[in-house]
Coordinates of N, CA and C in Angstrom, one line a residue:
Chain A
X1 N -28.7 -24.5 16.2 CA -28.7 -23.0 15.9 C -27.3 -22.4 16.2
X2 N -27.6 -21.6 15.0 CA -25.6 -20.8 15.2 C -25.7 -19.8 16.2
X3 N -24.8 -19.8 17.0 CA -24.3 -18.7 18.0 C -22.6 -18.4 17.9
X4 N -22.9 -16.6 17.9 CA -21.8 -16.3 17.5 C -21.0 -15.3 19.2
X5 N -19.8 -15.5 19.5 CA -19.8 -14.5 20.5 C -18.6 -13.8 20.4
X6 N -18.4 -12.2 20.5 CA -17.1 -11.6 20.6 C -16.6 -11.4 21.6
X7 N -15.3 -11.1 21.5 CA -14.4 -10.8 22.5 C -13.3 -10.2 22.5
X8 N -12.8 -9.1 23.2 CA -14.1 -8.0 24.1 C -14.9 -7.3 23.1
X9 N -15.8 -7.0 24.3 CA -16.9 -6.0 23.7 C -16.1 -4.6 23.0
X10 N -15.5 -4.3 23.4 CA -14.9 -2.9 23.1 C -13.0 -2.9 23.4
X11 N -12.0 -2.3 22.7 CA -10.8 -2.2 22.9 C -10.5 -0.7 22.4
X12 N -9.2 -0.5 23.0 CA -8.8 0.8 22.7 C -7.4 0.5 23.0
X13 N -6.4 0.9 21.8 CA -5.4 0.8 21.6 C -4.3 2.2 21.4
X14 N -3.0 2.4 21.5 CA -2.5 3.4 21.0 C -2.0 2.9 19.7
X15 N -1.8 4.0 18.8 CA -1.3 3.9 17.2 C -0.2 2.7 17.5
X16 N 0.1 1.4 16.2 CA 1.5 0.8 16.4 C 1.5 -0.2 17.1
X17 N 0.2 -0.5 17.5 CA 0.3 -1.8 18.6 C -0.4 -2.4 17.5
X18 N 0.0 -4.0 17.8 CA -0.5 -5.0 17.3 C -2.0 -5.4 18.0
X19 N -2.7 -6.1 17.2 CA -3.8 -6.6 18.1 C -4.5 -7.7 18.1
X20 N -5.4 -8.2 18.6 CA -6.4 -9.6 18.2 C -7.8 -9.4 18.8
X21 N -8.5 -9.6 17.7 CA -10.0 -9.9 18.3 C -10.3 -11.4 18.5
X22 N -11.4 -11.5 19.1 CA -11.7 -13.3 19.1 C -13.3 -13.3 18.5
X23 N -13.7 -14.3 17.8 CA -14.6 -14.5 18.1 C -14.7 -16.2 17.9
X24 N -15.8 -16.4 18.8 CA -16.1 -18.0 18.9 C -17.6 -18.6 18.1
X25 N -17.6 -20.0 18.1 CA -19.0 -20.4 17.2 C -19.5 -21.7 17.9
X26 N -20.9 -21.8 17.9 CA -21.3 -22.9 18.5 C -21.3 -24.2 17.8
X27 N -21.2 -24.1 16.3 CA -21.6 -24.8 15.6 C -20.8 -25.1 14.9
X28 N -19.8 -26.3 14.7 CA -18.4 -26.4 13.6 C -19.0 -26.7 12.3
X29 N -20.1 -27.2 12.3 CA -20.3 -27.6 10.6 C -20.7 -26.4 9.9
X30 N -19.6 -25.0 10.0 CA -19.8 -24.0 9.4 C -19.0 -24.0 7.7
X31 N -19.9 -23.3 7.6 CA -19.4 -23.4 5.7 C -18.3 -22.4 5.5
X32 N -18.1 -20.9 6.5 CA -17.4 -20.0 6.2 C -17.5 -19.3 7.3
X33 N -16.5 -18.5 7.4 CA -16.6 -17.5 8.7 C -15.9 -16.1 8.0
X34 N -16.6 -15.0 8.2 CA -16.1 -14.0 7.6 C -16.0 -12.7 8.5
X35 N -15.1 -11.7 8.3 CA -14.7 -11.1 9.3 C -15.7 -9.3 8.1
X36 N -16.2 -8.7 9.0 CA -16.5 -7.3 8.4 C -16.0 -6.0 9.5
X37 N -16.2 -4.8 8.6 CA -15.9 -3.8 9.7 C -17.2 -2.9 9.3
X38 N -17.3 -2.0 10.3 CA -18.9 -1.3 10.3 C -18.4 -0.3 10.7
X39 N -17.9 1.1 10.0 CA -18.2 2.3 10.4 C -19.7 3.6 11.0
X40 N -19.4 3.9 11.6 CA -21.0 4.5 12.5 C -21.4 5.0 11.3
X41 N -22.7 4.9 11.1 CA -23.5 5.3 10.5 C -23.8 5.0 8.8
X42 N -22.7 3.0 8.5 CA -23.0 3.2 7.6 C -23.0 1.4 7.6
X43 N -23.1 1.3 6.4 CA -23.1 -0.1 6.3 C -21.9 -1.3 6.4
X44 N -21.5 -2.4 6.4 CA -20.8 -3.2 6.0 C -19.5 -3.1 5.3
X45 N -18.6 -3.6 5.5 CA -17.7 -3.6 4.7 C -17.2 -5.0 4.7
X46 N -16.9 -5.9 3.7 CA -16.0 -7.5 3.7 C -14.7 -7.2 4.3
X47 N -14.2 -7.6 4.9 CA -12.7 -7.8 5.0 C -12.0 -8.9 4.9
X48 N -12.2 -10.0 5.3 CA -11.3 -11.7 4.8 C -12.7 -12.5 5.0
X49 N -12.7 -13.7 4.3 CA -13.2 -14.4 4.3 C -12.8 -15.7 4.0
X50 N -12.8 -16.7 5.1 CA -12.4 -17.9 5.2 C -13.3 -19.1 4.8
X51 N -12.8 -20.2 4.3 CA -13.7 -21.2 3.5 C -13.2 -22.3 5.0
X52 N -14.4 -23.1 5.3 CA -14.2 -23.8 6.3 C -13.2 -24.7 6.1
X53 N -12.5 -25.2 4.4 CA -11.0 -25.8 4.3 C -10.0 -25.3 4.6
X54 N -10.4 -24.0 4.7 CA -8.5 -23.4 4.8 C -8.7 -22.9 6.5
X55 N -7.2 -22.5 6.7 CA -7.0 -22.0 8.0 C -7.2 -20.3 8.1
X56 N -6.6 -20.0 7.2 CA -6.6 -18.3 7.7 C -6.3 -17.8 6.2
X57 N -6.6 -16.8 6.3 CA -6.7 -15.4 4.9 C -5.7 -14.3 5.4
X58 N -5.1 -13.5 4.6 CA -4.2 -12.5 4.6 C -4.3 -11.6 3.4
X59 N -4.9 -10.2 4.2 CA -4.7 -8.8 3.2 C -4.4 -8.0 4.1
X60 N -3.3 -7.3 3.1 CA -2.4 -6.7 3.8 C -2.2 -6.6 5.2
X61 N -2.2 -5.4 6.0 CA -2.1 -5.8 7.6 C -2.9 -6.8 7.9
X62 N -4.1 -7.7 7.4 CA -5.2 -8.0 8.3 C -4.7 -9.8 8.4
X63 N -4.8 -10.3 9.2 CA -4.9 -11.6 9.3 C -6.0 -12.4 10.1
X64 N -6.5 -13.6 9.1 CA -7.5 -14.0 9.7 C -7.4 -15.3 10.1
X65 N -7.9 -16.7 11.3 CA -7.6 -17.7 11.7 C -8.6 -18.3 11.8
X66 N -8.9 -19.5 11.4 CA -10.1 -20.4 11.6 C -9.9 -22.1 12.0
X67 N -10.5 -22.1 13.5 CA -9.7 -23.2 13.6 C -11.2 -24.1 14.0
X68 N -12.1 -24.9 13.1 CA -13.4 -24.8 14.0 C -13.2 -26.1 14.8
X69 N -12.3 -26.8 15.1 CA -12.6 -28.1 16.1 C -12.9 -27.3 17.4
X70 N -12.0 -26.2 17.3 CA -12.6 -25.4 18.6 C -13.7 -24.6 18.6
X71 N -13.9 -24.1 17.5 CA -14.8 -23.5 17.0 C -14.2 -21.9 17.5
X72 N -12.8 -21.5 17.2 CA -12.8 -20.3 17.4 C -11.8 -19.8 15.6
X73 N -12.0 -18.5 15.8 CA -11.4 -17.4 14.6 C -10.9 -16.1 15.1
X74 N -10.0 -15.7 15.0 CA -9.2 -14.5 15.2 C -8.8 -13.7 13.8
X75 N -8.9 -12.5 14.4 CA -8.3 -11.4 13.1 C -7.5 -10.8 14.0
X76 N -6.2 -10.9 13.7 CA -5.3 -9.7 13.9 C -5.0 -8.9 12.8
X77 N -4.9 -7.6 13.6 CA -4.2 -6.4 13.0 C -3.0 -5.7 13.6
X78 N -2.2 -5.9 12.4 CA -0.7 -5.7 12.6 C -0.8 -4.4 12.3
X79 N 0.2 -3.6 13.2 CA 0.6 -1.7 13.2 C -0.6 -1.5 13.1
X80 N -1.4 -0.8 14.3 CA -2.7 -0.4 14.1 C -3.0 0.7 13.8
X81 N -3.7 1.6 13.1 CA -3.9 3.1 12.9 C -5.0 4.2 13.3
X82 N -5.0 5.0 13.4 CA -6.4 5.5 14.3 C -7.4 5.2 13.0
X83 N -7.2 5.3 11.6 CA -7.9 4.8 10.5 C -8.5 3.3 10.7
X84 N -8.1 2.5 11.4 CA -8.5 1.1 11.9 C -9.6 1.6 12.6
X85 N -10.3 2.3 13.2 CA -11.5 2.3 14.2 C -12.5 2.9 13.9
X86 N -13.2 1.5 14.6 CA -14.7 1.1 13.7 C -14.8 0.0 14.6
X87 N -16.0 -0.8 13.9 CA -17.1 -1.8 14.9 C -16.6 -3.0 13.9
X88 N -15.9 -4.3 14.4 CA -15.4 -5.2 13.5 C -16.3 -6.2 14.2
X89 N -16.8 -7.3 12.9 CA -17.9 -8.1 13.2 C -17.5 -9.5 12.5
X90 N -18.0 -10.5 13.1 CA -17.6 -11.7 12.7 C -18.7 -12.7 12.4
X91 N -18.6 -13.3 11.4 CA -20.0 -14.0 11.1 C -19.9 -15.3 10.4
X92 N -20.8 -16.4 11.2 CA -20.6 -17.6 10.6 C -21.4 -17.5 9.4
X93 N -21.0 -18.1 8.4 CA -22.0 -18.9 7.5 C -22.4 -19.9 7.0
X94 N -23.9 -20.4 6.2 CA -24.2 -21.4 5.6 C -23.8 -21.7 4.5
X95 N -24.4 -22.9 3.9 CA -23.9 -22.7 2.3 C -24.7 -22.3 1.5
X96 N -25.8 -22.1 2.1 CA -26.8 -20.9 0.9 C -26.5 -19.8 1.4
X97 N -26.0 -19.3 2.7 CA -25.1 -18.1 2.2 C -26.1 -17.3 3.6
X98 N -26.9 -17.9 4.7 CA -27.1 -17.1 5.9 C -26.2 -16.7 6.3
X99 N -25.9 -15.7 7.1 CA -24.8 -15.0 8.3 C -25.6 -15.2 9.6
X100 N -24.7 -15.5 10.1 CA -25.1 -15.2 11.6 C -23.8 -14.6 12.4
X101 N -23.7 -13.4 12.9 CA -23.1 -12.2 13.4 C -23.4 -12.3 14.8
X102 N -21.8 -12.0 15.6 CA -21.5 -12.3 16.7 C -22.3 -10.2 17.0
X103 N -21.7 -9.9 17.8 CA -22.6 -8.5 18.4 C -21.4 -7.6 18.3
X104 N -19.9 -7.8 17.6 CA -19.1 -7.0 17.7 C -18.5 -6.7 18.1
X105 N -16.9 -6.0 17.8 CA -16.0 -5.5 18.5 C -15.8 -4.1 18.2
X106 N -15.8 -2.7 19.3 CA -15.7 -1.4 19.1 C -14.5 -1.4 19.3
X107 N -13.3 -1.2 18.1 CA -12.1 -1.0 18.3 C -11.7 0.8 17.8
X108 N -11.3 1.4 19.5 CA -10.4 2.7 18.9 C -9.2 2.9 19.3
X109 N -8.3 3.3 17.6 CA -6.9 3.1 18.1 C -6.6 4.9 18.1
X110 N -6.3 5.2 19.2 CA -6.1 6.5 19.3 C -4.3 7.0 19.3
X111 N -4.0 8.3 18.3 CA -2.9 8.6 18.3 C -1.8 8.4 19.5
Chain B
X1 N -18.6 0.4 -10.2 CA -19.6 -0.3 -10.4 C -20.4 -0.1 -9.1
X2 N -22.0 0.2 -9.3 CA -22.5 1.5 -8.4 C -22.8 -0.3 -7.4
X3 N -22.8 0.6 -6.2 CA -22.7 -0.5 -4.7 C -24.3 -0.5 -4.5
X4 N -24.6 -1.3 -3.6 CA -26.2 -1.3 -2.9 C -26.5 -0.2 -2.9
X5 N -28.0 0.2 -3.1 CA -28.5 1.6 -3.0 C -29.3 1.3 -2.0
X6 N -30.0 2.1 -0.7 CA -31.2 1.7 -0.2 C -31.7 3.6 0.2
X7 N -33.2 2.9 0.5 CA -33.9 4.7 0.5 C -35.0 4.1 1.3
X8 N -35.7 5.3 2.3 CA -35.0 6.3 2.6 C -33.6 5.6 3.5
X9 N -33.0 7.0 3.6 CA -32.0 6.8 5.1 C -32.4 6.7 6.5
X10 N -33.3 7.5 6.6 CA -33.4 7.9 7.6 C -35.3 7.7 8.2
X11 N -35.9 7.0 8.8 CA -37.4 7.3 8.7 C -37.9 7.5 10.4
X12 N -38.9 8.6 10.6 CA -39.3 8.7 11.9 C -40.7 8.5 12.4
X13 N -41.7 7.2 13.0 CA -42.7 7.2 12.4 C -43.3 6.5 14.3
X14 N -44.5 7.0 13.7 CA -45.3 6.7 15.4 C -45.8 5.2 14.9
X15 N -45.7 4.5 16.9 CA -46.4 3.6 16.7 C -47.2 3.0 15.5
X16 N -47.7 2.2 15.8 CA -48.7 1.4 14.7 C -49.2 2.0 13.4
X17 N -48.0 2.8 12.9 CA -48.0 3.7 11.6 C -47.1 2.3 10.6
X18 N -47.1 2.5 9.7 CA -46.8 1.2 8.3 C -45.5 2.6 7.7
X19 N -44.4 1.6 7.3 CA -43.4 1.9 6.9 C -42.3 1.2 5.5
X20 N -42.3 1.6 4.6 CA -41.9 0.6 3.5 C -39.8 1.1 3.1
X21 N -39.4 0.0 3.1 CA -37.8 0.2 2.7 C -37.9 -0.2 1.2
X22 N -37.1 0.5 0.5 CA -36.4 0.2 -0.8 C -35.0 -0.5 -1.2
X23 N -34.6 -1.1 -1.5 CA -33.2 -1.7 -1.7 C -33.0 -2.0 -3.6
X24 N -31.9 -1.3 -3.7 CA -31.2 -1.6 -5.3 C -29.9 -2.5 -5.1
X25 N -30.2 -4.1 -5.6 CA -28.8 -4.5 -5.3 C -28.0 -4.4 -6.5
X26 N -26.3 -4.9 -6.6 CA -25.6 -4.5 -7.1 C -26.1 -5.4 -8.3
X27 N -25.8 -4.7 -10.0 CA -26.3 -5.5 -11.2 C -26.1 -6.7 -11.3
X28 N -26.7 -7.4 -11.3 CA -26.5 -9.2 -11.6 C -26.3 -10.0 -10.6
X29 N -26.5 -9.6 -9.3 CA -26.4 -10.0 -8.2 C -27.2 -10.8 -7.9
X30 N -27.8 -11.9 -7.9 CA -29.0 -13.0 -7.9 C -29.6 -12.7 -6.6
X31 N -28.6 -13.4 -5.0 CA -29.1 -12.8 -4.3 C -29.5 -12.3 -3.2
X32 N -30.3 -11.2 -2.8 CA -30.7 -10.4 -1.9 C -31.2 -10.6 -0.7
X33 N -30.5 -10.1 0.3 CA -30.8 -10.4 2.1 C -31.7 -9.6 2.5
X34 N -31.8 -9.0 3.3 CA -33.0 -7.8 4.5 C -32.4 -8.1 5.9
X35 N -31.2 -7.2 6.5 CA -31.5 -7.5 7.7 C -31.4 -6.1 8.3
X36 N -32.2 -6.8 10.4 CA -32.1 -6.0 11.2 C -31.3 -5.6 12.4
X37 N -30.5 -4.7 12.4 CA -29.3 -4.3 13.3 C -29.6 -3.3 14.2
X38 N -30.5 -4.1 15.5 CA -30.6 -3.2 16.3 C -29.5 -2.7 17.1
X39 N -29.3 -1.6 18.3 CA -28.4 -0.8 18.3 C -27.7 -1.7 19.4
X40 N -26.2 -2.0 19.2 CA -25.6 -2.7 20.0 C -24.7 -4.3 19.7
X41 N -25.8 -4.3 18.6 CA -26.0 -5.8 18.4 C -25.3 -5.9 17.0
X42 N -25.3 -7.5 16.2 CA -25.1 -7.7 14.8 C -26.4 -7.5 14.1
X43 N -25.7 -7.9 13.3 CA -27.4 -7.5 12.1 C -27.8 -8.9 12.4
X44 N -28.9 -9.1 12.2 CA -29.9 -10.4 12.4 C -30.5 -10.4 10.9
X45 N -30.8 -11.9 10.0 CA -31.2 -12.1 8.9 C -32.4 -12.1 8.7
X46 N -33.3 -11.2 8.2 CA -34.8 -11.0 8.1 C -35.2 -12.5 7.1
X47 N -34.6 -11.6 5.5 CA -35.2 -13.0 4.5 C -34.2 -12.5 3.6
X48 N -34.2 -14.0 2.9 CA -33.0 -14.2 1.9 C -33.9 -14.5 0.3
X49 N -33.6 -13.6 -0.4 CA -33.9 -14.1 -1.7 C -33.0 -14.3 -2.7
X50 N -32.8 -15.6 -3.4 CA -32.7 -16.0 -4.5 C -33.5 -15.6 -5.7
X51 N -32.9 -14.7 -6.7 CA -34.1 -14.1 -7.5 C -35.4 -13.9 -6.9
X52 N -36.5 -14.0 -7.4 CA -37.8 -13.7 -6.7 C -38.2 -14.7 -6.0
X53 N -37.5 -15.8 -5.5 CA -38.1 -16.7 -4.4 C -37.2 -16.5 -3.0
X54 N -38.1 -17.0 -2.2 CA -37.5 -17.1 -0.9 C -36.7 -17.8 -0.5
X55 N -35.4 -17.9 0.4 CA -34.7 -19.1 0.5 C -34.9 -19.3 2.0
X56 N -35.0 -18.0 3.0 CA -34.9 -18.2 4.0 C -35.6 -17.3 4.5
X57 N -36.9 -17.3 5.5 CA -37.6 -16.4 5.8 C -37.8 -16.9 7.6
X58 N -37.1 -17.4 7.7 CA -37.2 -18.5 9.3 C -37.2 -16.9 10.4
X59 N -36.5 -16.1 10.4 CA -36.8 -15.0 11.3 C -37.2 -13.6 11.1
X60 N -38.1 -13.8 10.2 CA -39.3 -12.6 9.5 C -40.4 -12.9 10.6
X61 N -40.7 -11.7 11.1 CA -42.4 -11.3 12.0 C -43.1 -11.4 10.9
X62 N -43.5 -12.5 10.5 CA -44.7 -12.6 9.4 C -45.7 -12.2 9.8
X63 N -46.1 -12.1 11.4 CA -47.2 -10.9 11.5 C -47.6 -9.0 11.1
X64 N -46.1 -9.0 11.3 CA -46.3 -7.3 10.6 C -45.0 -7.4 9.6
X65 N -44.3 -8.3 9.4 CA -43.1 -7.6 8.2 C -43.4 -8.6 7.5
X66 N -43.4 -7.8 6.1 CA -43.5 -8.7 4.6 C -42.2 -7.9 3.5
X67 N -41.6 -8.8 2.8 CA -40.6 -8.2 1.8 C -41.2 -8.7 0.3
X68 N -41.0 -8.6 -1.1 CA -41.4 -8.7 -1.7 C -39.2 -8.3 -3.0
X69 N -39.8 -9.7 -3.9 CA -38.9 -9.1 -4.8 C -39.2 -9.6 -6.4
X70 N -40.2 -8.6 -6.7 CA -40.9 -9.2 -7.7 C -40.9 -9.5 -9.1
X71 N -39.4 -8.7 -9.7 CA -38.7 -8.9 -11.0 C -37.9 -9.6 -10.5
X72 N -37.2 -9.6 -9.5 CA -35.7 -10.6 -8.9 C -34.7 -9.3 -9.4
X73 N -34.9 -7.9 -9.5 CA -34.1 -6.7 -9.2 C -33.9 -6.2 -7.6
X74 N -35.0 -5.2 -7.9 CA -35.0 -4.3 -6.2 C -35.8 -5.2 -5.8
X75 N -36.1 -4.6 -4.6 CA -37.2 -5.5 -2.7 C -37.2 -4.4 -2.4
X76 N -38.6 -4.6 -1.4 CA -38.8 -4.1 -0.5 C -39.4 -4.5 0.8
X77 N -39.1 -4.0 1.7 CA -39.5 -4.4 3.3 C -40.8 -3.9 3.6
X78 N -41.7 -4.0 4.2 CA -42.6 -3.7 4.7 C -43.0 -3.9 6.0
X79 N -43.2 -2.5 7.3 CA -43.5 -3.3 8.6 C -45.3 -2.6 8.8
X80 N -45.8 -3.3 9.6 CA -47.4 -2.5 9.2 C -48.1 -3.7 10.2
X81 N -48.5 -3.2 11.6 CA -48.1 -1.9 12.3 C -46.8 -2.1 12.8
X82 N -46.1 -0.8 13.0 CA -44.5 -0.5 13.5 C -44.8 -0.5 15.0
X83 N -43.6 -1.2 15.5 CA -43.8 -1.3 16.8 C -42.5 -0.7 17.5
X84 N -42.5 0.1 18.9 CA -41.0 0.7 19.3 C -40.4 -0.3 19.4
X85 N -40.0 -1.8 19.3 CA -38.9 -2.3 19.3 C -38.6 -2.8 17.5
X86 N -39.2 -1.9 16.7 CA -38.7 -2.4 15.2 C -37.8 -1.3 15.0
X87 N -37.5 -0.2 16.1 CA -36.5 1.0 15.7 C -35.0 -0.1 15.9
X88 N -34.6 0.8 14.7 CA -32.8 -0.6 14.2 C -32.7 0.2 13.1
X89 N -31.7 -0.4 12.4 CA -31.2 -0.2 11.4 C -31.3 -1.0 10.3
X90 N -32.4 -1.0 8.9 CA -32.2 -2.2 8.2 C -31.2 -2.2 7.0
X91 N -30.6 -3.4 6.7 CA -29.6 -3.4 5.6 C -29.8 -4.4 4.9
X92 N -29.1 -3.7 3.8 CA -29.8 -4.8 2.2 C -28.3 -5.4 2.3
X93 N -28.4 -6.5 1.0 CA -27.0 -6.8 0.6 C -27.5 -8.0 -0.2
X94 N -26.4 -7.8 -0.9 CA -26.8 -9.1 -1.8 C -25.4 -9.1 -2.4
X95 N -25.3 -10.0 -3.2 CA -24.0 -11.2 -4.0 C -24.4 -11.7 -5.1
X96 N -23.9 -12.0 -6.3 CA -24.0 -13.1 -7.1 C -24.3 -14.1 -6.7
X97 N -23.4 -14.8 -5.9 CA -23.5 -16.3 -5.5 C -23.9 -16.6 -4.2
X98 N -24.4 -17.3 -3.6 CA -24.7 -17.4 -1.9 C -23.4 -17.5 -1.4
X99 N -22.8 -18.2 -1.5 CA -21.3 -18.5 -1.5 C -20.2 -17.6 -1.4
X100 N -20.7 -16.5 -2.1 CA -19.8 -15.5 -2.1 C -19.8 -14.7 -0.8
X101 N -18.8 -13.4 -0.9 CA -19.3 -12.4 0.5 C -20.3 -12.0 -0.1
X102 N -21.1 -10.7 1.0 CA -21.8 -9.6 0.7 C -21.9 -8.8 0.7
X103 N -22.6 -7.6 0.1 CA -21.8 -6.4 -0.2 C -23.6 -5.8 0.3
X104 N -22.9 -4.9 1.1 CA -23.9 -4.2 1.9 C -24.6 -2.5 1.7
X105 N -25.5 -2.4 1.4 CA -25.8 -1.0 1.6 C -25.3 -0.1 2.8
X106 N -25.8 1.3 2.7 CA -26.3 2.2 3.9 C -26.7 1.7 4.9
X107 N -27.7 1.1 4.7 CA -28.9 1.4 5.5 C -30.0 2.1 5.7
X108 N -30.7 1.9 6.6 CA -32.0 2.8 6.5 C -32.3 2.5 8.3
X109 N -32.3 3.6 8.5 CA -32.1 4.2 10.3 C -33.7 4.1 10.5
X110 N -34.4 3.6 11.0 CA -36.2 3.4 11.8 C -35.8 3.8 13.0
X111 N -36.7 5.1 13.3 CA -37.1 5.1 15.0 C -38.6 5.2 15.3
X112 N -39.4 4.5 16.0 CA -41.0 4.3 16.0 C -40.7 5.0 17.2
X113 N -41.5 5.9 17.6 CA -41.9 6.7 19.1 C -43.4 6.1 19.4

């Protein structure tokens, strides 16, 4: 069974800093690992999505790493914005296409 | 190209009262998830359908939640009786491909008192 965990629970940044989230997986025979963000009160949003062949994905500031012998994935965000803050979530997948969602990072980047 | 639709938003409903979700996934999108995002947490996968069959229903309360997707269009959820720990958030989403990302609704906010 997939277990997903983040790390930290919560960050708070000033505008301009760089950053990293973590999140870890129990299970390396993952098909995909994909990174979302969740603004309050609304649903989902995709942000990179990694194929368990490749290492890492890149749109624009966002970078994503997938390394599963360890079974960990990082997103950094380069120049952060107060527009960056929101609940970013990390989720392994199957190949029919389950998620299983770590519990999240509450990132605020304040002016 | 219109995104997930789900309805209501918002529902407030006592105990062992029955409660139904609607979800419109995006046109041609094969298919459709149900999950539940209690407050704090990730969303957890209710059931997965591929057109109008099931693919994955392994953490559905088949005692009181049933989903149904009966053209292989919209779904709907069903909890009956509602219990205070079914208050969460449920979210649709669905894809063309399993394989692909997914593209998520609103939501629909449940509080059972």
């Amino acid at each position: 069974k997939q277990e997903v965990t983040q790390i930290p629970a919560a960050l708070s940044v000033p505008e301009g800093e760089n950053l990293v989230l973590n999140c870890s997986f129990t299970d390396s025979a993952i098909y995909n690992l994909q990174w979302f963000r969740q603004d309050p009160g609304k649903g989902l949003t995709s942000l990179l999505l990694i194929q368990s062949s490749q290492r890492e994905q890149t749109s624009g500031r966002l970078n994503a790493s997938l390394d599963k012998s360890s079974g960990r994935s990082t997103l950094y965000i380069a120049a952060s914005q107060p527009g960056d803050s929101a609940t970013y979530l990390c989720a392994g997948g199957t190949s029919y296409g389950k998620l299983t969602f770590g519990q999240g990072t509450i990132l605020t980047v304040h002016p | 190209e219109a995104g997930v639709a789900q309805s209501p938003r918002y529902k407030i409903i006592e105990k062992r009262q029955s409660v139904a979700f609607w979800c419109n996934p995006i046109s041609g999108h094969a298919t459709l998830y149900w999950y539940q995002q209690i407050l704090g947490q990730g969303p957890k996968l209710l059931i997965q359908f591929q057109n109008n069959g099931v693919v994955d229903d392994s953490q559905l309360p088949k005692d009181r939640f049933s989903a149904e997707r009966l053209k292989g269009v919209d779904s709907t959820l069903k909890i009956q009786p509602a219990k205070l720990e079914d208050s969460a958030v449920y979210l649709c989403a669905s894809n063309r491909d399993s394989q692909e990302t997914q593209y998520f609704g609103p939501g629909t906010r449940l509080l059972v008192l």
